[in-house]
Amino acid sequence: MLKKNNVVRLVLIFTLIMGVSSLVIMLSNTLMARNNNYITIDPETMKLVQLDPPKDGDPIAIVDTTLGEYRFVLYPQYSPNAVANFTELAEQGYYNNTYVFHSESGAYSAAGAPNKNGNANDNSHELVERELHQNLWPFKGAVLAMNTTVKRSFKEKILGGGTYYNGSRFMTVNTIDFNDDIKKEIMEVSENEELGSAFVEHGGVPNFSQQITVIGQTYKGFDVVEKLANLETNEQGVYKVPVEDVMINSVTISTYSAKDEAAEKTEK
């Protein structure tokens, strides 16, 4: 009888241990999923502001490259720290004669590095905490502050999550090829029909959605955006570096004026 009771006790203890272990695993998976949900999307309040034309007084950036000029409206109301970082560097002349150091098979380009290999000279502007917003998406012409690093506590290394940072270098999105299968998938997984339709109609890189800080949206010079994303390159480490140097001559911060834009168009 004693032996039988001991066996029963061991079975109960083993069952309890397995139950607790299962609970810990379930809890860990739940926390990991929660930590990986970087932003909550509310389809009822989401507004795709990038589809709207710029308005008089909106802050803009004018990017002059060796392949031409493109302009984009900035969104300090949604990405205040990243926009401030970009604006400060532009006004200091930091981007003058910097490199377009990556061109990704028609999908996007990366620029703003003082070195051809894409490296920054120091980290003084590379630790801006990532800002994500349900109103901003990587549509064609979107300008993104490149992620630089992620900091994780011991707990976050185990359970997932962490604090992501971006910096001085920026990506300009062109588009992936939206074949019928991708179009169908986009419409099925999108937060709402308007969002899916916007990607299908305007293009972009859906995989970047809510992963990288969006700071602006191109409204002029899409031909230059396309050229920058389709350069001949050589693979050097993690980057596809253009064979021929393509430079950012300057980045000018200004405000949008429909009158001035029309006047410039007339002069040309």
Coordinates of C-alpha atoms in Angstrom, one line a residue:
M1 CA 0.0 0.0 0.0
L2 CA 2.8 2.4 0.8
K3 CA 4.5 1.8 -2.5
K4 CA 1.2 2.3 -4.3
N5 CA 0.6 5.6 -2.5
N6 CA 4.1 6.8 -3.4
V7 CA 3.5 6.0 -7.1
V8 CA 0.2 7.9 -7.0
R9 CA 2.0 10.8 -5.4
L10 CA 4.7 10.9 -8.0
V11 CA 2.1 10.8 -10.8
L12 CA 0.3 13.8 -9.2
I13 CA 3.5 15.7 -8.8
F14 CA 4.6 15.0 -12.4
T15 CA 1.1 16.0 -13.6
L16 CA 1.4 19.3 -11.6
I17 CA 4.8 20.0 -13.0
M18 CA 3.7 19.4 -16.6
G19 CA 0.7 21.6 -16.0
V20 CA 2.8 24.5 -14.7
S21 CA 5.3 24.0 -17.5
S22 CA 2.5 24.2 -20.1
L23 CA 1.1 27.3 -18.4
V24 CA 4.6 29.0 -18.5
I25 CA 5.0 28.1 -22.2
M26 CA 1.5 29.4 -23.0
L27 CA 2.2 32.6 -21.0
S28 CA 5.5 33.1 -22.8
N29 CA 3.9 32.7 -26.2
T30 CA 1.2 35.2 -25.2
L31 CA 3.7 37.7 -24.0
M32 CA 5.9 37.3 -27.1
A33 CA 2.9 37.8 -29.4
R34 CA 1.9 40.9 -27.3
N35 CA 5.5 42.3 -27.5
N36 CA 5.6 41.8 -31.2
N37 CA 2.4 43.8 -31.7
Y38 CA 4.2 47.1 -32.0
I39 CA 1.0 49.1 -32.7
T40 CA -2.7 48.7 -32.5
I41 CA -4.5 49.5 -35.7
D42 CA -8.1 50.9 -35.5
P43 CA -9.6 50.6 -39.1
E44 CA -12.4 52.9 -38.0
T45 CA -10.1 55.9 -37.2
M46 CA -7.2 55.2 -39.5
K47 CA -6.7 57.9 -42.1
L48 CA -4.3 57.3 -45.1
V49 CA -2.9 60.9 -45.1
Q50 CA -0.2 60.0 -47.6
L51 CA -2.9 59.8 -50.3
D52 CA -3.8 63.5 -49.8
P53 CA -1.9 66.2 -51.7
P54 CA 0.3 68.5 -49.6
K55 CA -1.3 71.7 -48.3
D56 CA 0.1 75.3 -48.2
G57 CA 2.4 75.6 -45.1
D58 CA 3.2 71.8 -44.8
P59 CA 6.9 71.2 -44.1
I60 CA 8.7 69.6 -47.0
A61 CA 12.1 68.3 -47.9
I62 CA 13.7 68.9 -51.3
V63 CA 16.3 66.2 -52.1
D64 CA 18.7 67.1 -54.9
T65 CA 20.6 64.1 -56.3
T66 CA 22.9 63.5 -59.2
L67 CA 20.0 61.8 -60.9
G68 CA 17.5 64.6 -60.3
E69 CA 15.3 66.1 -57.6
Y70 CA 12.4 64.7 -55.6
R71 CA 10.3 66.4 -53.0
F72 CA 8.3 65.0 -50.0
V73 CA 6.0 66.3 -47.4
L74 CA 7.1 65.7 -43.8
Y75 CA 4.9 64.4 -40.9
P76 CA 6.1 65.8 -37.6
Q77 CA 2.6 65.3 -36.1
Y78 CA 3.1 61.5 -36.4
S79 CA 6.9 61.0 -36.2
P80 CA 8.1 64.1 -34.3
N81 CA 11.4 62.8 -33.1
A82 CA 12.5 61.2 -36.4
V83 CA 11.4 64.3 -38.4
A84 CA 13.2 66.6 -36.0
N85 CA 16.4 64.5 -36.3
F86 CA 16.2 64.5 -40.1
T87 CA 15.4 68.2 -40.3
E88 CA 18.2 69.2 -37.9
L89 CA 20.7 67.2 -40.0
A90 CA 19.5 68.7 -43.3
E91 CA 19.6 72.2 -42.0
Q92 CA 23.2 71.6 -40.8
G93 CA 24.2 70.5 -44.3
Y94 CA 24.9 67.0 -43.1
Y95 CA 23.4 65.4 -46.2
N96 CA 25.4 67.5 -48.6
N97 CA 27.6 65.1 -50.8
T98 CA 26.4 62.0 -49.1
Y99 CA 25.9 58.6 -50.8
V100 CA 23.0 56.7 -52.1
F101 CA 24.5 53.5 -50.7
H102 CA 21.9 50.9 -51.5
S103 CA 19.5 50.1 -54.3
E104 CA 17.2 47.2 -53.9
S105 CA 16.0 45.6 -57.1
G106 CA 13.4 48.3 -57.9
A107 CA 11.8 48.2 -54.4
Y108 CA 13.6 51.0 -52.6
S109 CA 16.8 53.0 -52.2
A110 CA 18.8 54.0 -49.1
A111 CA 20.7 57.2 -48.8
G112 CA 22.2 59.9 -46.5
A113 CA 25.5 58.1 -45.5
P114 CA 28.8 60.0 -45.5
N115 CA 30.5 56.8 -46.5
K116 CA 29.9 54.7 -49.6
N117 CA 29.6 51.5 -47.6
G118 CA 26.6 53.0 -45.8
N119 CA 28.2 53.6 -42.4
A120 CA 27.7 56.8 -40.4
N121 CA 30.7 58.5 -38.9
D122 CA 29.3 58.5 -35.4
N123 CA 26.2 57.5 -33.4
S124 CA 25.2 60.9 -32.3
H125 CA 22.0 60.9 -34.4
E126 CA 21.5 57.1 -34.7
L127 CA 19.5 56.4 -31.5
V128 CA 16.0 58.0 -32.2
E129 CA 13.3 55.7 -30.8
R130 CA 11.2 54.2 -33.5
E131 CA 7.8 55.9 -34.0
L132 CA 5.0 53.9 -35.7
H133 CA 1.5 55.3 -36.5
Q134 CA -1.6 53.8 -38.0
N135 CA -1.9 56.7 -40.5
L136 CA 1.5 56.1 -42.1
W137 CA 2.4 53.2 -44.5
P138 CA 5.2 52.3 -46.9
F139 CA 3.4 53.3 -50.1
K140 CA 5.4 54.2 -53.2
G141 CA 7.2 57.4 -52.5
A142 CA 7.2 57.0 -48.7
V143 CA 10.4 58.1 -47.0
L144 CA 11.5 56.1 -43.9
A145 CA 14.1 56.6 -41.2
M146 CA 16.2 53.5 -41.3
N147 CA 16.3 51.2 -38.3
T148 CA 19.8 51.2 -36.7
T149 CA 19.6 48.9 -33.6
V150 CA 17.4 47.3 -31.0
K151 CA 17.9 47.2 -27.3
R152 CA 16.4 44.3 -25.3
S153 CA 16.4 43.5 -21.6
F154 CA 17.2 40.0 -20.5
K155 CA 13.4 39.3 -20.3
E156 CA 12.8 40.7 -23.7
K157 CA 15.5 38.6 -25.2
I158 CA 13.6 35.6 -23.9
L159 CA 10.0 36.7 -24.4
G160 CA 10.4 39.0 -27.4
G161 CA 10.0 42.7 -27.9
G162 CA 12.5 45.5 -27.3
T163 CA 13.1 49.1 -28.1
Y164 CA 13.9 49.8 -31.8
Y165 CA 15.9 52.9 -32.9
N166 CA 16.4 54.7 -36.2
G167 CA 18.9 57.4 -37.3
S168 CA 20.2 59.7 -40.0
R169 CA 20.0 57.5 -43.0
F170 CA 16.8 57.3 -44.9
M171 CA 15.0 54.9 -47.4
T172 CA 12.8 56.0 -50.2
V173 CA 10.2 53.4 -51.2
N174 CA 9.5 52.6 -54.8
T175 CA 7.5 49.4 -55.2
I176 CA 7.5 45.6 -55.4
D177 CA 5.8 43.9 -58.4
F178 CA 2.2 43.5 -57.5
N179 CA 1.2 40.4 -59.5
D180 CA -2.3 38.9 -59.1
D181 CA -1.3 36.5 -56.3
I182 CA 0.2 39.4 -54.2
K183 CA -2.8 41.6 -54.9
K184 CA -5.1 38.9 -53.6
E185 CA -3.0 38.3 -50.5
I186 CA -2.8 42.0 -49.8
M187 CA -6.5 42.4 -49.9
E188 CA -7.0 39.4 -47.6
V189 CA -4.5 40.5 -44.9
S190 CA -5.0 44.2 -44.9
E191 CA -6.5 46.0 -41.9
N192 CA -9.3 47.3 -44.1
E193 CA -10.2 47.4 -47.8
E194 CA -9.0 51.0 -48.3
L195 CA -5.5 50.1 -47.1
G196 CA -5.2 47.1 -49.3
S197 CA -6.5 49.0 -52.3
A198 CA -4.0 51.8 -51.7
F199 CA -1.1 49.4 -51.9
V200 CA -2.5 47.8 -55.1
E201 CA -3.3 51.1 -56.7
H202 CA -0.2 53.2 -55.7
G203 CA 2.4 50.5 -55.1
G204 CA 4.9 50.2 -52.2
V205 CA 6.6 47.6 -50.0
P206 CA 3.9 46.1 -47.7
N207 CA 6.5 44.1 -45.8
F208 CA 7.8 47.3 -44.2
S209 CA 4.4 48.0 -42.7
Q210 CA 4.6 49.1 -39.1
Q211 CA 8.2 48.0 -38.9
I212 CA 10.1 51.2 -39.9
T213 CA 9.4 54.9 -39.0
V214 CA 7.8 56.8 -41.9
I215 CA 8.8 60.5 -42.0
G216 CA 7.4 61.7 -45.3
Q217 CA 5.7 61.1 -48.6
T218 CA 7.0 62.0 -52.0
Y219 CA 4.7 64.2 -54.1
K220 CA 7.0 65.3 -56.9
G221 CA 9.9 63.5 -58.7
F222 CA 8.6 59.9 -58.8
D223 CA 10.8 59.3 -61.8
V224 CA 13.9 60.0 -59.6
V225 CA 12.5 57.7 -56.9
E226 CA 12.3 54.9 -59.6
K227 CA 15.8 55.6 -60.9
L228 CA 17.3 55.4 -57.4
A229 CA 15.7 52.0 -56.7
N230 CA 16.8 50.5 -60.0
L231 CA 20.6 51.2 -60.0
E232 CA 23.2 48.7 -61.1
T233 CA 24.8 47.4 -57.9
N234 CA 27.5 45.2 -56.4
E235 CA 26.8 43.3 -53.2
Q236 CA 29.0 44.6 -50.4
G237 CA 28.1 43.1 -47.0
V238 CA 24.4 43.8 -46.2
Y239 CA 24.1 46.5 -48.9
K240 CA 23.8 46.5 -52.7
V241 CA 26.1 49.4 -53.4
P242 CA 25.6 51.3 -56.7
V243 CA 28.4 50.6 -59.3
E244 CA 28.6 54.2 -60.2
D245 CA 28.5 56.8 -57.4
V246 CA 25.1 58.4 -56.9
M247 CA 25.1 61.3 -54.5
I248 CA 22.8 63.4 -52.5
N249 CA 23.9 67.0 -53.4
S250 CA 21.7 68.6 -50.7
V251 CA 18.5 68.3 -48.7
T252 CA 16.6 71.6 -48.2
I253 CA 13.9 72.0 -45.6
S254 CA 11.1 74.3 -46.7
T255 CA 7.3 74.7 -46.7
Y256 CA 4.9 73.8 -49.4
S257 CA 3.4 76.5 -51.5
A258 CA 1.1 75.6 -54.4
K259 CA 1.7 79.0 -55.9
D260 CA 5.5 78.6 -55.8
E261 CA 5.3 75.0 -57.2
A262 CA 3.1 76.3 -60.1
A263 CA 5.5 79.1 -60.8
E264 CA 8.5 76.7 -60.9
K265 CA 6.6 74.4 -63.3
T266 CA 5.8 77.4 -65.6
E267 CA 9.5 78.5 -65.6
K268 CA 10.6 75.1 -66.7

